[in-house]
Amino acid sequence: MMTMLTVAPHPLLDLAAFVTSFPRPLGECASPPELLAGLRLDHPAPLRSDDHVRAAIRDLLRHGGVFKPTGRSKPASEYLIKAASDGMETINAAVDACNVASLHSGLPISVVDLDLVTPPLRVELAPAGYSYVFNRSGQEIAVGGLLSLGDAAGPCAGPVKDSQRSKTHAGTVRTLSIVWGSVALPGRAAATAAWYRDLLRMTGAAIADL
């Protein structure tokens, strides 16, 4: 069944989204070496981030006037630079492909288990004061005023951190990916999504548009 995604009007957002179906549960679907090679900063990727990209994404995240994309709340793509410099570890095929595309493009990417979210799905600014748990230890992030993917239970993913309740796991077979691009970076979201799809196909996955 195809998933429907509604995107609320936003003057800066350039979003790309698609569904991935894996041939086996992620716990049985190892990332191939050519995919893992992309987790290195020196990988010859088709896209490269820079200060202009980082500034445009921060402007996108702060547009709601409430959320401040700095410190622990900086875009997920910026966290990956530090992780890659320290030696990024493989997580699973879905997250590895996401991390490679996000690291080199400079665009945050959300990837959620499609069977853990409940339609209707909508991209919009999260309500003021909203927060969710983002890791197994129960830590929360305040996402009020931040662009977010939400389902029937509320916001569940975004360009800083995805919620723990929607994250992939060993049994995941279908994912929804959201590439958070900006109109200040024309064509970059589409180029990132195209490369990201190619990375996922290395695992034998099938890709479908929304």
PDB file of C-alpha atoms in Angstrom:
ATOM      1  CA  MET A   1       0.000   0.000   0.000  1.00  0.00           C
ATOM      2  CA  MET A   2       1.413   3.390  -1.004  1.00  0.00           C
ATOM      3  CA  THR A   3       1.966   5.902   1.757  1.00  0.00           C
ATOM      4  CA  MET A   4       0.523   9.375   1.346  1.00  0.00           C
ATOM      5  CA  LEU A   5       2.484  12.329   2.668  1.00  0.00           C
ATOM      6  CA  THR A   6       1.077  15.846   2.978  1.00  0.00           C
ATOM      7  CA  VAL A   7       3.521  18.748   3.101  1.00  0.00           C
ATOM      8  CA  ALA A   8       2.364  22.025   4.650  1.00  0.00           C
ATOM      9  CA  PRO A   9       3.347  25.182   2.737  1.00  0.00           C
ATOM     10  CA  HIS A  10       6.776  26.495   3.741  1.00  0.00           C
ATOM     11  CA  PRO A  11       8.696  29.274   1.969  1.00  0.00           C
ATOM     12  CA  LEU A  12      12.138  27.659   2.319  1.00  0.00           C
ATOM     13  CA  LEU A  13      11.549  23.915   2.257  1.00  0.00           C
ATOM     14  CA  ASP A  14      12.625  21.839  -0.746  1.00  0.00           C
ATOM     15  CA  LEU A  15      11.720  18.296   0.252  1.00  0.00           C
ATOM     16  CA  ALA A  16      12.357  14.946  -1.412  1.00  0.00           C
ATOM     17  CA  ALA A  17      10.751  11.747  -0.103  1.00  0.00           C
ATOM     18  CA  PHE A  18      10.464   8.112  -1.111  1.00  0.00           C
ATOM     19  CA  VAL A  19       9.718   4.631   0.239  1.00  0.00           C
ATOM     20  CA  THR A  20      12.272   1.809   0.324  1.00  0.00           C
ATOM     21  CA  SER A  21      11.452  -1.898   0.543  1.00  0.00           C
ATOM     22  CA  PHE A  22      14.306  -4.191   1.549  1.00  0.00           C
ATOM     23  CA  PRO A  23      14.585  -7.793   0.329  1.00  0.00           C
ATOM     24  CA  ARG A  24      15.051  -9.050   3.890  1.00  0.00           C
ATOM     25  CA  PRO A  25      14.722  -7.581   7.397  1.00  0.00           C
ATOM     26  CA  LEU A  26      17.549  -5.130   8.074  1.00  0.00           C
ATOM     27  CA  GLY A  27      19.085  -7.484  10.624  1.00  0.00           C
ATOM     28  CA  GLU A  28      19.733  -9.883   7.733  1.00  0.00           C
ATOM     29  CA  CYS A  29      20.726  -7.261   5.159  1.00  0.00           C
ATOM     30  CA  ALA A  30      24.369  -6.244   5.539  1.00  0.00           C
ATOM     31  CA  SER A  31      25.699  -3.043   3.979  1.00  0.00           C
ATOM     32  CA  PRO A  32      28.034  -3.882   1.057  1.00  0.00           C
ATOM     33  CA  PRO A  33      31.642  -2.619   1.212  1.00  0.00           C
ATOM     34  CA  GLU A  34      31.057  -0.058  -1.536  1.00  0.00           C
ATOM     35  CA  LEU A  35      28.318   1.532   0.586  1.00  0.00           C
ATOM     36  CA  LEU A  36      30.394   1.520   3.780  1.00  0.00           C
ATOM     37  CA  ALA A  37      33.244   3.235   1.938  1.00  0.00           C
ATOM     38  CA  GLY A  38      31.063   6.330   1.781  1.00  0.00           C
ATOM     39  CA  LEU A  39      31.149   6.728   5.566  1.00  0.00           C
ATOM     40  CA  ARG A  40      34.636   8.229   5.207  1.00  0.00           C
ATOM     41  CA  LEU A  41      35.087  11.984   4.857  1.00  0.00           C
ATOM     42  CA  ASP A  42      37.571  11.508   2.003  1.00  0.00           C
ATOM     43  CA  HIS A  43      35.183   9.389  -0.069  1.00  0.00           C
ATOM     44  CA  PRO A  44      34.939  10.724  -3.667  1.00  0.00           C
ATOM     45  CA  ALA A  45      31.223  11.513  -3.432  1.00  0.00           C
ATOM     46  CA  PRO A  46      29.219  13.262  -6.173  1.00  0.00           C
ATOM     47  CA  LEU A  47      28.151  15.933  -3.676  1.00  0.00           C
ATOM     48  CA  ARG A  48      30.179  17.918  -1.188  1.00  0.00           C
ATOM     49  CA  SER A  49      28.980  20.110   1.677  1.00  0.00           C
ATOM     50  CA  ASP A  50      30.368  23.536   2.439  1.00  0.00           C
ATOM     51  CA  ASP A  51      29.669  26.618   4.556  1.00  0.00           C
ATOM     52  CA  HIS A  52      26.983  27.851   2.146  1.00  0.00           C
ATOM     53  CA  VAL A  53      25.078  24.569   2.456  1.00  0.00           C
ATOM     54  CA  ARG A  54      25.366  24.557   6.241  1.00  0.00           C
ATOM     55  CA  ALA A  55      24.138  28.171   6.500  1.00  0.00           C
ATOM     56  CA  ALA A  56      21.155  27.514   4.225  1.00  0.00           C
ATOM     57  CA  ILE A  57      20.072  24.477   6.254  1.00  0.00           C
ATOM     58  CA  ARG A  58      20.376  26.362   9.551  1.00  0.00           C
ATOM     59  CA  ASP A  59      18.242  29.158   8.074  1.00  0.00           C
ATOM     60  CA  LEU A  60      15.660  26.551   7.045  1.00  0.00           C
ATOM     61  CA  LEU A  61      15.471  25.119  10.555  1.00  0.00           C
ATOM     62  CA  ARG A  62      15.200  28.473  12.324  1.00  0.00           C
ATOM     63  CA  HIS A  63      12.538  29.849   9.974  1.00  0.00           C
ATOM     64  CA  GLY A  64       9.692  29.074  12.401  1.00  0.00           C
ATOM     65  CA  GLY A  65      11.110  31.724  14.697  1.00  0.00           C
ATOM     66  CA  VAL A  66      11.296  29.450  17.758  1.00  0.00           C
ATOM     67  CA  PHE A  67      13.784  26.649  17.125  1.00  0.00           C
ATOM     68  CA  LYS A  68      17.494  27.447  17.333  1.00  0.00           C
ATOM     69  CA  PRO A  69      19.638  24.995  15.294  1.00  0.00           C
ATOM     70  CA  THR A  70      22.784  25.284  17.396  1.00  0.00           C
ATOM     71  CA  GLY A  71      24.671  23.226  19.990  1.00  0.00           C
ATOM     72  CA  ARG A  72      22.934  19.925  20.636  1.00  0.00           C
ATOM     73  CA  SER A  73      20.121  20.977  18.315  1.00  0.00           C
ATOM     74  CA  LYS A  74      22.232  21.504  15.209  1.00  0.00           C
ATOM     75  CA  PRO A  75      21.220  19.724  11.986  1.00  0.00           C
ATOM     76  CA  ALA A  76      21.871  15.976  11.899  1.00  0.00           C
ATOM     77  CA  SER A  77      24.112  16.394   8.856  1.00  0.00           C
ATOM     78  CA  GLU A  78      26.547  18.467  10.929  1.00  0.00           C
ATOM     79  CA  TYR A  79      26.797  15.762  13.599  1.00  0.00           C
ATOM     80  CA  LEU A  80      27.868  13.310  10.919  1.00  0.00           C
ATOM     81  CA  ILE A  81      31.017  15.294  10.109  1.00  0.00           C
ATOM     82  CA  LYS A  82      32.336  14.736  13.641  1.00  0.00           C
ATOM     83  CA  ALA A  83      31.193  11.097  13.600  1.00  0.00           C
ATOM     84  CA  ALA A  84      32.950  10.441  10.302  1.00  0.00           C
ATOM     85  CA  SER A  85      36.170  12.085  11.469  1.00  0.00           C
ATOM     86  CA  ASP A  86      36.137   9.758  14.490  1.00  0.00           C
ATOM     87  CA  GLY A  87      35.388   6.699  12.339  1.00  0.00           C
ATOM     88  CA  MET A  88      31.680   6.145  11.761  1.00  0.00           C
ATOM     89  CA  GLU A  89      30.377   2.671  12.530  1.00  0.00           C
ATOM     90  CA  THR A  90      27.840   0.752  10.484  1.00  0.00           C
ATOM     91  CA  ILE A  91      24.317   0.622  11.953  1.00  0.00           C
ATOM     92  CA  ASN A  92      22.170  -1.071   9.335  1.00  0.00           C
ATOM     93  CA  ALA A  93      21.788  -0.809   5.567  1.00  0.00           C
ATOM     94  CA  ALA A  94      19.014   1.798   5.764  1.00  0.00           C
ATOM     95  CA  VAL A  95      20.826   4.093   8.182  1.00  0.00           C
ATOM     96  CA  ASP A  96      24.233   3.597   6.565  1.00  0.00           C
ATOM     97  CA  ALA A  97      22.901   4.767   3.185  1.00  0.00           C
ATOM     98  CA  CYS A  98      21.156   7.695   4.872  1.00  0.00           C
ATOM     99  CA  ASN A  99      24.351   8.689   6.679  1.00  0.00           C
ATOM    100  CA  VAL A 100      26.484   8.535   3.543  1.00  0.00           C
ATOM    101  CA  ALA A 101      24.077  10.727   1.553  1.00  0.00           C
ATOM    102  CA  SER A 102      23.623  13.201   4.392  1.00  0.00           C
ATOM    103  CA  LEU A 103      27.319  13.413   5.293  1.00  0.00           C
ATOM    104  CA  HIS A 104      28.465  14.395   1.818  1.00  0.00           C
ATOM    105  CA  SER A 105      25.450  16.414   0.638  1.00  0.00           C
ATOM    106  CA  GLY A 106      25.180  18.431   3.848  1.00  0.00           C
ATOM    107  CA  LEU A 107      21.403  17.914   3.926  1.00  0.00           C
ATOM    108  CA  PRO A 108      19.699  16.363   6.962  1.00  0.00           C
ATOM    109  CA  ILE A 109      17.828  13.162   6.164  1.00  0.00           C
ATOM    110  CA  SER A 110      15.217  11.339   8.228  1.00  0.00           C
ATOM    111  CA  VAL A 111      14.642   7.618   7.813  1.00  0.00           C
ATOM    112  CA  VAL A 112      11.801   5.937   9.703  1.00  0.00           C
ATOM    113  CA  ASP A 113      10.328   2.457   9.855  1.00  0.00           C
ATOM    114  CA  LEU A 114       7.163   2.785   7.810  1.00  0.00           C
ATOM    115  CA  ASP A 115       5.424   0.101   9.858  1.00  0.00           C
ATOM    116  CA  LEU A 116       6.010   1.994  13.123  1.00  0.00           C
ATOM    117  CA  VAL A 117       4.210   5.169  12.075  1.00  0.00           C
ATOM    118  CA  THR A 118       0.460   5.607  11.682  1.00  0.00           C
ATOM    119  CA  PRO A 119      -1.057   7.610   8.812  1.00  0.00           C
ATOM    120  CA  PRO A 120      -1.913  10.292   8.052  1.00  0.00           C
ATOM    121  CA  LEU A 121       1.678  11.478   7.604  1.00  0.00           C
ATOM    122  CA  ARG A 122       2.392  15.204   7.382  1.00  0.00           C
ATOM    123  CA  VAL A 123       5.399  17.505   7.224  1.00  0.00           C
ATOM    124  CA  GLU A 124       4.872  20.760   9.105  1.00  0.00           C
ATOM    125  CA  LEU A 125       6.208  22.809  12.007  1.00  0.00           C
ATOM    126  CA  ALA A 126       5.913  20.870  15.264  1.00  0.00           C
ATOM    127  CA  PRO A 127       3.565  22.419  17.851  1.00  0.00           C
ATOM    128  CA  ALA A 128       5.045  24.776  20.417  1.00  0.00           C
ATOM    129  CA  GLY A 129       6.344  22.946  23.470  1.00  0.00           C
ATOM    130  CA  TYR A 130       6.417  19.547  21.772  1.00  0.00           C
ATOM    131  CA  SER A 131       9.235  17.106  22.481  1.00  0.00           C
ATOM    132  CA  TYR A 132       9.971  13.432  21.931  1.00  0.00           C
ATOM    133  CA  VAL A 133      12.391  10.740  23.055  1.00  0.00           C
ATOM    134  CA  PHE A 134      15.182  10.258  20.512  1.00  0.00           C
ATOM    135  CA  ASN A 135      17.327   7.448  21.944  1.00  0.00           C
ATOM    136  CA  ARG A 136      17.137   4.259  23.965  1.00  0.00           C
ATOM    137  CA  SER A 137      18.253   5.975  27.156  1.00  0.00           C
ATOM    138  CA  GLY A 138      15.129   8.145  27.116  1.00  0.00           C
ATOM    139  CA  GLN A 139      16.675  11.519  26.281  1.00  0.00           C
ATOM    140  CA  GLU A 140      14.261  14.048  24.803  1.00  0.00           C
ATOM    141  CA  ILE A 141      14.611  16.824  22.263  1.00  0.00           C
ATOM    142  CA  ALA A 142      12.301  19.853  22.181  1.00  0.00           C
ATOM    143  CA  VAL A 143      11.094  20.251  18.590  1.00  0.00           C
ATOM    144  CA  GLY A 144       8.483  22.975  18.916  1.00  0.00           C
ATOM    145  CA  GLY A 145       8.668  25.245  15.860  1.00  0.00           C
ATOM    146  CA  LEU A 146      10.951  22.822  13.979  1.00  0.00           C
ATOM    147  CA  LEU A 147      10.050  21.266  10.642  1.00  0.00           C
ATOM    148  CA  SER A 148       8.991  17.722  11.457  1.00  0.00           C
ATOM    149  CA  LEU A 149       7.452  14.581  10.045  1.00  0.00           C
ATOM    150  CA  GLY A 150       4.360  13.720  12.041  1.00  0.00           C
ATOM    151  CA  ASP A 151       1.902  10.833  12.123  1.00  0.00           C
ATOM    152  CA  ALA A 152      -1.391  10.253  13.927  1.00  0.00           C
ATOM    153  CA  ALA A 153       0.427  10.294  17.290  1.00  0.00           C
ATOM    154  CA  GLY A 154       2.344  13.540  16.647  1.00  0.00           C
ATOM    155  CA  PRO A 155       5.828  14.551  15.423  1.00  0.00           C
ATOM    156  CA  CYS A 156       8.121  11.542  15.025  1.00  0.00           C
ATOM    157  CA  ALA A 157      11.146  12.630  12.958  1.00  0.00           C
ATOM    158  CA  GLY A 158      12.972  15.712  11.766  1.00  0.00           C
ATOM    159  CA  PRO A 159      16.164  17.275  10.459  1.00  0.00           C
ATOM    160  CA  VAL A 160      17.884  17.223  13.867  1.00  0.00           C
ATOM    161  CA  LYS A 161      16.946  13.859  15.399  1.00  0.00           C
ATOM    162  CA  ASP A 162      14.336  11.213  14.650  1.00  0.00           C
ATOM    163  CA  SER A 163      12.167   9.865  17.450  1.00  0.00           C
ATOM    164  CA  GLN A 164      13.018   6.568  19.077  1.00  0.00           C
ATOM    165  CA  ARG A 165       9.520   5.253  18.380  1.00  0.00           C
ATOM    166  CA  SER A 166       9.932   5.551  14.616  1.00  0.00           C
ATOM    167  CA  LYS A 167      13.532   4.385  14.197  1.00  0.00           C
ATOM    168  CA  THR A 168      14.611   1.385  12.160  1.00  0.00           C
ATOM    169  CA  HIS A 169      15.528  -1.906  13.859  1.00  0.00           C
ATOM    170  CA  ALA A 170      16.598  -5.434  12.982  1.00  0.00           C
ATOM    171  CA  GLY A 171      13.101  -6.365  11.804  1.00  0.00           C
ATOM    172  CA  THR A 172      12.507  -3.326   9.581  1.00  0.00           C
ATOM    173  CA  VAL A 173      11.571  -4.116   5.969  1.00  0.00           C
ATOM    174  CA  ARG A 174      10.104  -0.787   4.773  1.00  0.00           C
ATOM    175  CA  THR A 175      11.322   2.747   5.361  1.00  0.00           C
ATOM    176  CA  LEU A 176      10.257   6.271   4.537  1.00  0.00           C
ATOM    177  CA  SER A 177      13.086   8.696   3.804  1.00  0.00           C
ATOM    178  CA  ILE A 178      12.776  12.486   3.971  1.00  0.00           C
ATOM    179  CA  VAL A 179      15.531  14.681   2.511  1.00  0.00           C
ATOM    180  CA  TRP A 180      15.300  18.125   4.128  1.00  0.00           C
ATOM    181  CA  GLY A 181      16.470  20.548   1.446  1.00  0.00           C
ATOM    182  CA  SER A 182      16.239  24.307   1.014  1.00  0.00           C
ATOM    183  CA  VAL A 183      15.116  26.463  -1.912  1.00  0.00           C
ATOM    184  CA  ALA A 184      18.348  28.401  -1.305  1.00  0.00           C
ATOM    185  CA  LEU A 185      20.133  25.280  -2.654  1.00  0.00           C
ATOM    186  CA  PRO A 186      18.347  24.722  -5.985  1.00  0.00           C
ATOM    187  CA  GLY A 187      18.357  21.109  -7.160  1.00  0.00           C
ATOM    188  CA  ARG A 188      20.379  19.828  -4.219  1.00  0.00           C
ATOM    189  CA  ALA A 189      17.536  17.905  -2.554  1.00  0.00           C
ATOM    190  CA  ALA A 190      16.712  16.128  -5.820  1.00  0.00           C
ATOM    191  CA  ALA A 191      20.372  15.329  -6.522  1.00  0.00           C
ATOM    192  CA  THR A 192      20.835  14.032  -2.977  1.00  0.00           C
ATOM    193  CA  ALA A 193      17.720  11.859  -3.198  1.00  0.00           C
ATOM    194  CA  ALA A 194      18.837  10.415  -6.541  1.00  0.00           C
ATOM    195  CA  TRP A 195      22.260   9.459  -5.173  1.00  0.00           C
ATOM    196  CA  TYR A 196      20.684   8.187  -1.936  1.00  0.00           C
ATOM    197  CA  ARG A 197      18.409   5.895  -3.974  1.00  0.00           C
ATOM    198  CA  ASP A 198      21.440   4.508  -5.805  1.00  0.00           C
ATOM    199  CA  LEU A 199      23.127   3.785  -2.470  1.00  0.00           C
ATOM    200  CA  LEU A 200      20.058   1.912  -1.252  1.00  0.00           C
ATOM    201  CA  ARG A 201      19.894  -0.128  -4.457  1.00  0.00           C
ATOM    202  CA  MET A 202      23.351  -1.484  -3.597  1.00  0.00           C
ATOM    203  CA  THR A 203      21.586  -3.453  -0.851  1.00  0.00           C
ATOM    204  CA  GLY A 204      19.054  -4.955  -3.275  1.00  0.00           C
ATOM    205  CA  ALA A 205      16.288  -2.625  -2.089  1.00  0.00           C
ATOM    206  CA  ALA A 206      13.392  -1.441  -4.237  1.00  0.00           C
ATOM    207  CA  ILE A 207      12.475   2.251  -4.289  1.00  0.00           C
ATOM    208  CA  ALA A 208       9.008   3.748  -4.797  1.00  0.00           C
ATOM    209  CA  ASP A 209       7.836   7.339  -5.105  1.00  0.00           C
ATOM    210  CA  LEU A 210       5.153   8.635  -2.816  1.00  0.00           C
TER     211      LEU A 210
END
